[in-house]
PDB file of C-alpha atoms in Angstrom:
ATOM      1  CA  UNK A  28     -11.313   5.955 -13.780  1.00 33.00           C
ATOM      2  CA  UNK A  29      -8.709   3.385 -14.597  1.00 37.00           C
ATOM      3  CA  UNK A  30      -7.565   1.072 -11.857  1.00 45.00           C
ATOM      4  CA  UNK A  31      -5.517  -2.003 -11.203  1.00 54.00           C
ATOM      5  CA  UNK A  32      -7.415  -5.228 -10.711  1.00 51.00           C
ATOM      6  CA  UNK A  33      -6.678  -8.847  -9.903  1.00 44.00           C
ATOM      7  CA  UNK A  34      -7.962 -11.933 -11.711  1.00 44.00           C
ATOM      8  CA  UNK A  35      -8.527 -14.130  -8.655  1.00 49.00           C
ATOM      9  CA  UNK A  36      -9.375 -13.156  -5.105  1.00 80.00           C
ATOM     10  CA  UNK A  37      -7.989 -16.415  -3.588  1.00 90.00           C
ATOM     11  CA  UNK A  38      -5.280 -18.899  -4.471  1.00 94.00           C
ATOM     12  CA  UNK A  39      -4.368 -22.116  -2.658  1.00 96.00           C
ATOM     13  CA  UNK A  40      -1.140 -23.979  -3.380  1.00 97.00           C
ATOM     14  CA  UNK A  41       0.693 -26.934  -1.895  1.00 97.00           C
ATOM     15  CA  UNK A  42       3.834 -26.221   0.066  1.00 97.00           C
ATOM     16  CA  UNK A  43       6.816 -26.561  -2.224  1.00 97.00           C
ATOM     17  CA  UNK A  44       4.877 -25.821  -5.400  1.00 97.00           C
ATOM     18  CA  UNK A  45       5.290 -22.644  -7.405  1.00 97.00           C
ATOM     19  CA  UNK A  46       2.645 -19.907  -7.108  1.00 97.00           C
ATOM     20  CA  UNK A  47       1.515 -17.506  -9.783  1.00 96.00           C
ATOM     21  CA  UNK A  48      -0.495 -14.452  -8.821  1.00 95.00           C
ATOM     22  CA  UNK A  49      -1.950 -12.393 -11.639  1.00 92.00           C
ATOM     23  CA  UNK A  50      -2.862  -8.757 -12.027  1.00 91.00           C
ATOM     24  CA  UNK A  51      -4.549  -6.905 -14.874  1.00 89.00           C
ATOM     25  CA  UNK A  52      -4.050  -3.205 -15.297  1.00 84.00           C
ATOM     26  CA  UNK A  53      -6.078  -0.947 -17.515  1.00 75.00           C
ATOM     27  CA  UNK A  54      -3.805   2.070 -17.902  1.00 86.00           C
ATOM     28  CA  UNK A  55      -1.434   1.219 -20.718  1.00 87.00           C
ATOM     29  CA  UNK A  56       0.597   4.336 -19.928  1.00 89.00           C
ATOM     30  CA  UNK A  57       1.598   3.208 -16.429  1.00 90.00           C
ATOM     31  CA  UNK A  58       5.330   3.430 -15.922  1.00 91.00           C
ATOM     32  CA  UNK A  59       6.082   1.433 -12.819  1.00 93.00           C
ATOM     33  CA  UNK A  60       4.604  -1.524 -10.978  1.00 94.00           C
ATOM     34  CA  UNK A  61       5.091  -2.867  -7.484  1.00 95.00           C
ATOM     35  CA  UNK A  62       4.080  -6.071  -5.752  1.00 96.00           C
ATOM     36  CA  UNK A  63       3.360  -5.941  -2.022  1.00 96.00           C
ATOM     37  CA  UNK A  64       2.751  -8.718   0.483  1.00 97.00           C
ATOM     38  CA  UNK A  65       0.440  -8.060   3.412  1.00 94.00           C
ATOM     39  CA  UNK A  66       0.146 -10.449   6.320  1.00 94.00           C
ATOM     40  CA  UNK A  67      -2.882 -10.300   8.555  1.00 90.00           C
ATOM     41  CA  UNK A  68      -2.881  -7.222  10.781  1.00 91.00           C
ATOM     42  CA  UNK A  69       0.344  -5.843   9.319  1.00 94.00           C
ATOM     43  CA  UNK A  70       1.343  -3.197   6.830  1.00 95.00           C
ATOM     44  CA  UNK A  71       2.159  -4.077   3.193  1.00 94.00           C
ATOM     45  CA  UNK A  72       5.715  -5.197   2.609  1.00 95.00           C
ATOM     46  CA  UNK A  73       7.540  -4.387  -0.627  1.00 95.00           C
ATOM     47  CA  UNK A  74       8.399  -7.532  -2.582  1.00 96.00           C
ATOM     48  CA  UNK A  75       9.586  -6.528  -6.019  1.00 97.00           C
ATOM     49  CA  UNK A  76       9.096  -3.835  -8.611  1.00 96.00           C
ATOM     50  CA  UNK A  77       9.378  -3.525 -12.365  1.00 97.00           C
ATOM     51  CA  UNK A  78       9.477  -0.616 -14.774  1.00 95.00           C
ATOM     52  CA  UNK A  79       7.512  -0.496 -17.964  1.00 95.00           C
ATOM     53  CA  UNK A  80      10.654  -0.755 -20.093  1.00 95.00           C
ATOM     54  CA  UNK A  81      11.296  -4.251 -18.720  1.00 97.00           C
ATOM     55  CA  UNK A  82       9.387  -7.505 -19.155  1.00 97.00           C
ATOM     56  CA  UNK A  83      10.945  -9.585 -16.403  1.00 98.00           C
ATOM     57  CA  UNK A  84      12.673  -9.042 -13.113  1.00 98.00           C
ATOM     58  CA  UNK A  85      13.881 -11.605 -10.616  1.00 97.00           C
ATOM     59  CA  UNK A  86      14.386 -11.441  -6.905  1.00 95.00           C
ATOM     60  CA  UNK A  87      14.968 -14.027  -4.252  1.00 93.00           C
ATOM     61  CA  UNK A  88      12.404 -16.767  -5.012  1.00 96.00           C
ATOM     62  CA  UNK A  89      10.188 -14.244  -6.777  1.00 98.00           C
ATOM     63  CA  UNK A  90       9.867 -13.202 -10.390  1.00 98.00           C
ATOM     64  CA  UNK A  91       7.683 -10.485 -11.819  1.00 98.00           C
ATOM     65  CA  UNK A  92       6.592 -10.636 -15.445  1.00 97.00           C
ATOM     66  CA  UNK A  93       5.130  -7.727 -17.334  1.00 97.00           C
ATOM     67  CA  UNK A  94       3.202  -8.216 -20.556  1.00 95.00           C
ATOM     68  CA  UNK A  95       2.391  -4.780 -21.898  1.00 93.00           C
ATOM     69  CA  UNK A  96       0.624  -6.166 -24.955  1.00 92.00           C
ATOM     70  CA  UNK A  97      -2.206  -7.546 -22.835  1.00 92.00           C
ATOM     71  CA  UNK A  98      -1.625  -5.258 -19.843  1.00 91.00           C
ATOM     72  CA  UNK A  99      -0.889  -8.116 -17.498  1.00 92.00           C
ATOM     73  CA  UNK A 100       1.407  -8.414 -14.514  1.00 94.00           C
ATOM     74  CA  UNK A 101       2.231 -11.602 -12.662  1.00 95.00           C
ATOM     75  CA  UNK A 102       4.160 -12.554  -9.556  1.00 97.00           C
ATOM     76  CA  UNK A 103       5.743 -15.974  -9.463  1.00 98.00           C
ATOM     77  CA  UNK A 104       6.857 -17.418  -6.147  1.00 98.00           C
ATOM     78  CA  UNK A 105       9.130 -20.448  -6.333  1.00 98.00           C
ATOM     79  CA  UNK A 106       8.905 -23.284  -3.805  1.00 97.00           C
ATOM     80  CA  UNK A 107       6.079 -21.684  -1.885  1.00 97.00           C
ATOM     81  CA  UNK A 108       6.460 -21.823   1.874  1.00 97.00           C
ATOM     82  CA  UNK A 109       3.921 -21.469   4.715  1.00 96.00           C
ATOM     83  CA  UNK A 110       5.341 -18.020   5.451  1.00 96.00           C
ATOM     84  CA  UNK A 111       4.240 -16.919   1.990  1.00 97.00           C
ATOM     85  CA  UNK A 112       0.580 -17.094   3.024  1.00 97.00           C
ATOM     86  CA  UNK A 113      -0.680 -13.529   2.814  1.00 96.00           C
ATOM     87  CA  UNK A 114      -2.586 -11.103   0.634  1.00 93.00           C
ATOM     88  CA  UNK A 115      -0.631  -9.923  -2.380  1.00 95.00           C
ATOM     89  CA  UNK A 116      -1.329  -6.545  -3.974  1.00 90.00           C
ATOM     90  CA  UNK A 117      -0.117  -5.126  -7.225  1.00 93.00           C
ATOM     91  CA  UNK A 118       0.095  -1.380  -7.613  1.00 92.00           C
ATOM     92  CA  UNK A 119       0.883   0.909 -10.527  1.00 91.00           C
ATOM     93  CA  UNK A 120       2.229   4.419 -10.929  1.00 89.00           C
ATOM     94  CA  UNK A 121       1.737   6.784 -13.782  1.00 86.00           C
ATOM     95  CA  UNK A 122       4.643   9.209 -13.673  1.00 80.00           C
ATOM     96  CA  UNK A 123       2.890  11.814 -15.768  1.00 75.00           C
ATOM     97  CA  UNK A 124       0.149  12.083 -13.142  1.00 70.00           C
ATOM     98  CA  UNK A 125       2.463  14.241 -11.086  1.00 70.00           C
ATOM     99  CA  UNK A 126       5.456  14.154  -8.805  1.00 69.00           C
ATOM    100  CA  UNK A 127       3.383  12.740  -5.950  1.00 72.00           C
ATOM    101  CA  UNK A 128       3.904   9.267  -7.443  1.00 77.00           C
ATOM    102  CA  UNK A 129       0.477   8.118  -6.296  1.00 82.00           C
ATOM    103  CA  UNK A 130      -0.094   4.386  -6.338  1.00 87.00           C
ATOM    104  CA  UNK A 131      -3.218   2.752  -7.725  1.00 86.00           C
ATOM    105  CA  UNK A 132      -3.874  -0.508  -5.883  1.00 84.00           C
ATOM    106  CA  UNK A 133      -5.837  -3.609  -6.646  1.00 75.00           C
ATOM    107  CA  UNK A 134      -7.940  -5.273  -3.965  1.00 70.00           C
ATOM    108  CA  UNK A 135      -5.500  -8.149  -3.478  1.00 86.00           C
ATOM    109  CA  UNK A 136      -5.228 -11.927  -3.822  1.00 91.00           C
ATOM    110  CA  UNK A 137      -5.223 -14.134  -0.743  1.00 93.00           C
ATOM    111  CA  UNK A 138      -2.539 -16.818  -1.088  1.00 96.00           C
ATOM    112  CA  UNK A 139      -2.942 -19.842   1.165  1.00 96.00           C
ATOM    113  CA  UNK A 140      -0.166 -22.417   1.373  1.00 97.00           C
ATOM    114  CA  UNK A 141      -1.425 -25.905   2.172  1.00 95.00           C
ATOM    115  CA  UNK A 142       0.759 -28.365   4.128  1.00 91.00           C
TER     116      UNK A 142
ATOM    117  CA  UNK B   6       8.202  -2.163   8.271  1.00 46.00           C
ATOM    118  CA  UNK B   7      11.574  -0.517   7.689  1.00 51.00           C
ATOM    119  CA  UNK B   8      12.090   2.785   9.437  1.00 93.00           C
ATOM    120  CA  UNK B   9       8.433   3.736   9.658  1.00 96.00           C
ATOM    121  CA  UNK B  10       6.589   3.533  12.952  1.00 97.00           C
ATOM    122  CA  UNK B  11       2.930   4.052  13.696  1.00 98.00           C
ATOM    123  CA  UNK B  12       1.261   4.408  17.044  1.00 96.00           C
ATOM    124  CA  UNK B  13      -0.828   3.271  18.661  1.00 96.00           C
ATOM    125  CA  UNK B  14      -1.322  -0.182  17.179  1.00 96.00           C
ATOM    126  CA  UNK B  15      -4.945  -0.242  18.345  1.00 96.00           C
ATOM    127  CA  UNK B  16      -7.122   2.793  19.037  1.00 94.00           C
ATOM    128  CA  UNK B  17     -10.674   3.059  20.247  1.00 93.00           C
ATOM    129  CA  UNK B  18     -12.756   6.159  19.777  1.00 90.00           C
ATOM    130  CA  UNK B  19     -16.104   7.195  21.077  1.00 90.00           C
ATOM    131  CA  UNK B  20     -18.634   8.839  18.821  1.00 87.00           C
ATOM    132  CA  UNK B  21     -17.934  12.572  18.456  1.00 87.00           C
ATOM    133  CA  UNK B  22     -14.267  12.384  19.461  1.00 91.00           C
ATOM    134  CA  UNK B  23     -11.271  13.432  17.417  1.00 94.00           C
ATOM    135  CA  UNK B  24      -8.279  11.108  17.523  1.00 95.00           C
ATOM    136  CA  UNK B  25      -4.750  11.513  16.192  1.00 96.00           C
ATOM    137  CA  UNK B  26      -2.693   8.715  14.684  1.00 97.00           C
ATOM    138  CA  UNK B  27       1.060   9.052  14.759  1.00 98.00           C
ATOM    139  CA  UNK B  28       3.445   8.270  11.892  1.00 98.00           C
ATOM    140  CA  UNK B  29       7.213   8.718  12.137  1.00 98.00           C
ATOM    141  CA  UNK B  30       9.959   7.787   9.666  1.00 97.00           C
ATOM    142  CA  UNK B  31      13.738   7.869   9.908  1.00 96.00           C
ATOM    143  CA  UNK B  32      14.364   7.119   6.242  1.00 95.00           C
ATOM    144  CA  UNK B  33      14.931  10.769   5.312  1.00 95.00           C
ATOM    145  CA  UNK B  34      12.086  10.551   2.818  1.00 95.00           C
ATOM    146  CA  UNK B  35      10.425  13.748   1.668  1.00 94.00           C
ATOM    147  CA  UNK B  36       7.074  12.265   0.675  1.00 94.00           C
ATOM    148  CA  UNK B  37       4.643  10.668   3.103  1.00 97.00           C
ATOM    149  CA  UNK B  38       1.163   9.224   2.665  1.00 96.00           C
ATOM    150  CA  UNK B  39      -1.877   8.108   4.653  1.00 97.00           C
ATOM    151  CA  UNK B  40      -4.134   5.312   3.460  1.00 96.00           C
ATOM    152  CA  UNK B  41      -7.248   3.687   4.747  1.00 96.00           C
ATOM    153  CA  UNK B  42      -7.914  -0.033   4.328  1.00 92.00           C
ATOM    154  CA  UNK B  43     -11.296  -1.644   4.884  1.00 89.00           C
ATOM    155  CA  UNK B  44     -11.734  -5.430   5.240  1.00 81.00           C
ATOM    156  CA  UNK B  45     -11.072  -7.316   2.026  1.00 72.00           C
ATOM    157  CA  UNK B  46     -10.362  -4.137   0.115  1.00 76.00           C
ATOM    158  CA  UNK B  47      -7.416  -2.304  -1.302  1.00 81.00           C
ATOM    159  CA  UNK B  48      -5.836   0.857  -0.010  1.00 89.00           C
ATOM    160  CA  UNK B  49      -7.423   4.259  -0.517  1.00 91.00           C
ATOM    161  CA  UNK B  50      -5.422   7.472  -0.295  1.00 93.00           C
ATOM    162  CA  UNK B  51      -6.478   9.978   2.365  1.00 96.00           C
ATOM    163  CA  UNK B  52      -3.726  12.629   2.301  1.00 96.00           C
ATOM    164  CA  UNK B  53      -0.175  12.951   1.112  1.00 95.00           C
ATOM    165  CA  UNK B  54       2.693  15.340   1.668  1.00 96.00           C
ATOM    166  CA  UNK B  55       5.628  15.825  -0.671  1.00 93.00           C
ATOM    167  CA  UNK B  56       7.545  18.219   1.535  1.00 93.00           C
ATOM    168  CA  UNK B  57       7.462  19.813   4.956  1.00 96.00           C
ATOM    169  CA  UNK B  58       4.623  22.310   5.482  1.00 96.00           C
ATOM    170  CA  UNK B  59       2.799  21.095   2.391  1.00 95.00           C
ATOM    171  CA  UNK B  60       0.122  18.435   1.973  1.00 95.00           C
ATOM    172  CA  UNK B  61      -2.586  17.520  -0.514  1.00 94.00           C
ATOM    173  CA  UNK B  62      -5.949  15.779  -0.301  1.00 95.00           C
ATOM    174  CA  UNK B  63      -6.237  12.277  -1.626  1.00 93.00           C
ATOM    175  CA  UNK B  64      -9.326  10.451  -2.781  1.00 91.00           C
ATOM    176  CA  UNK B  65     -11.107  10.275   0.596  1.00 95.00           C
ATOM    177  CA  UNK B  66      -9.917  13.298   2.607  1.00 96.00           C
ATOM    178  CA  UNK B  67     -13.300  14.300   4.036  1.00 96.00           C
ATOM    179  CA  UNK B  68     -13.365  13.978   7.819  1.00 96.00           C
ATOM    180  CA  UNK B  69      -9.570  13.814   8.118  1.00 97.00           C
ATOM    181  CA  UNK B  70      -6.838  16.375   8.681  1.00 98.00           C
ATOM    182  CA  UNK B  71      -3.039  16.237   8.659  1.00 98.00           C
ATOM    183  CA  UNK B  72      -0.011  18.353   9.425  1.00 98.00           C
ATOM    184  CA  UNK B  73       3.595  18.170   8.296  1.00 98.00           C
ATOM    185  CA  UNK B  74       5.687  20.352  10.575  1.00 97.00           C
ATOM    186  CA  UNK B  75       8.699  18.041  10.510  1.00 97.00           C
ATOM    187  CA  UNK B  76      10.133  15.857   7.785  1.00 97.00           C
ATOM    188  CA  UNK B  77      10.021  12.825  10.052  1.00 97.00           C
ATOM    189  CA  UNK B  78       6.405  13.158  11.188  1.00 98.00           C
ATOM    190  CA  UNK B  79       3.033  13.113   9.441  1.00 98.00           C
ATOM    191  CA  UNK B  80       0.186  12.764  11.982  1.00 98.00           C
ATOM    192  CA  UNK B  81      -3.366  12.073  10.878  1.00 98.00           C
ATOM    193  CA  UNK B  82      -6.393  13.335  12.812  1.00 97.00           C
ATOM    194  CA  UNK B  83      -9.665  11.528  12.374  1.00 96.00           C
ATOM    195  CA  UNK B  84     -12.336  14.067  13.176  1.00 95.00           C
ATOM    196  CA  UNK B  85     -15.908  13.618  14.314  1.00 90.00           C
ATOM    197  CA  UNK B  86     -16.950  14.585  10.791  1.00 89.00           C
ATOM    198  CA  UNK B  87     -15.718  11.216   9.512  1.00 90.00           C
ATOM    199  CA  UNK B  88     -18.904   9.160   9.642  1.00 88.00           C
ATOM    200  CA  UNK B  89     -17.390   5.703   9.257  1.00 91.00           C
ATOM    201  CA  UNK B  90     -13.889   5.833  10.711  1.00 93.00           C
ATOM    202  CA  UNK B  91     -13.515   2.196  11.760  1.00 95.00           C
ATOM    203  CA  UNK B  92     -10.701   0.890   9.558  1.00 96.00           C
ATOM    204  CA  UNK B  93      -7.023  -0.035   9.349  1.00 96.00           C
ATOM    205  CA  UNK B  94      -4.880   3.063   8.751  1.00 98.00           C
ATOM    206  CA  UNK B  95      -1.539   2.812   7.003  1.00 97.00           C
ATOM    207  CA  UNK B  96       1.183   5.403   6.722  1.00 98.00           C
ATOM    208  CA  UNK B  97       3.848   5.234   4.021  1.00 97.00           C
ATOM    209  CA  UNK B  98       6.891   7.163   2.964  1.00 96.00           C
ATOM    210  CA  UNK B  99       8.431   7.219  -0.480  1.00 93.00           C
ATOM    211  CA  UNK B 100      12.026   6.742  -1.496  1.00 85.00           C
ATOM    212  CA  UNK B 101      12.516   7.405  -5.227  1.00 85.00           C
ATOM    213  CA  UNK B 102       9.395   5.776  -6.727  1.00 86.00           C
ATOM    214  CA  UNK B 103       8.677   3.091  -4.129  1.00 91.00           C
ATOM    215  CA  UNK B 104       6.424   3.541  -1.115  1.00 93.00           C
ATOM    216  CA  UNK B 105       7.260   1.737   2.114  1.00 94.00           C
ATOM    217  CA  UNK B 106       4.594   1.144   4.713  1.00 96.00           C
ATOM    218  CA  UNK B 107       4.372   1.262   8.473  1.00 97.00           C
ATOM    219  CA  UNK B 108       2.739  -1.467  10.577  1.00 96.00           C
ATOM    220  CA  UNK B 109      -0.658   0.246  10.696  1.00 97.00           C
ATOM    221  CA  UNK B 110      -3.123   1.459  13.322  1.00 97.00           C
ATOM    222  CA  UNK B 111      -6.469  -0.247  13.740  1.00 97.00           C
ATOM    223  CA  UNK B 112      -9.104   2.299  14.730  1.00 96.00           C
ATOM    224  CA  UNK B 113     -12.432   1.178  16.142  1.00 95.00           C
ATOM    225  CA  UNK B 114     -15.334   3.456  16.941  1.00 90.00           C
ATOM    226  CA  UNK B 115     -17.332   2.364  19.946  1.00 86.00           C
TER     227      UNK B 115
END
């Protein structure tokens, strides 16, 4: 079946630089996308979401971009800090799949911030 | 972790034992979910419940059981029929379209 995937399993960036984490999705009908951050041994933490009728959404130090033409999602983190080191997951929801709003997750990208 | 709690944080099980993982939320959410996470992998859905006294199997329900007697609580039982139960278990509840996760329970079979 269709699933969400990630381009790179690991990403290392210098502290203070901007980070870009990418995600490819295969279901062009997906309606809603979420980025989660998961630190080691902890549960995923909601970062930011975006609906399919948008192409950009900004939060505090984070921006999510959605390119429906190529079915690509990215998370940009500005001025990356050591506390940003974690695994980042994207997830998608297809509303027509039912009211359960089941998420389809990718396997994650490990972001490491170098001093 | 918001208003979702899971206990215990670590759990050890002997072969052939059933164990129950607790999940409680005070977010007044109707829908709750259980996921399993294996090392280096994404989350896989075990069971979900959209309302009290109702629950549905997810992608990997075999060897697991749940109950939903109260809105706030959605316990997961890992039965002896689950052949490879060692994993990190995550509970979530959903507000509108977004799922929020608890801190997780790490289950190890001895």
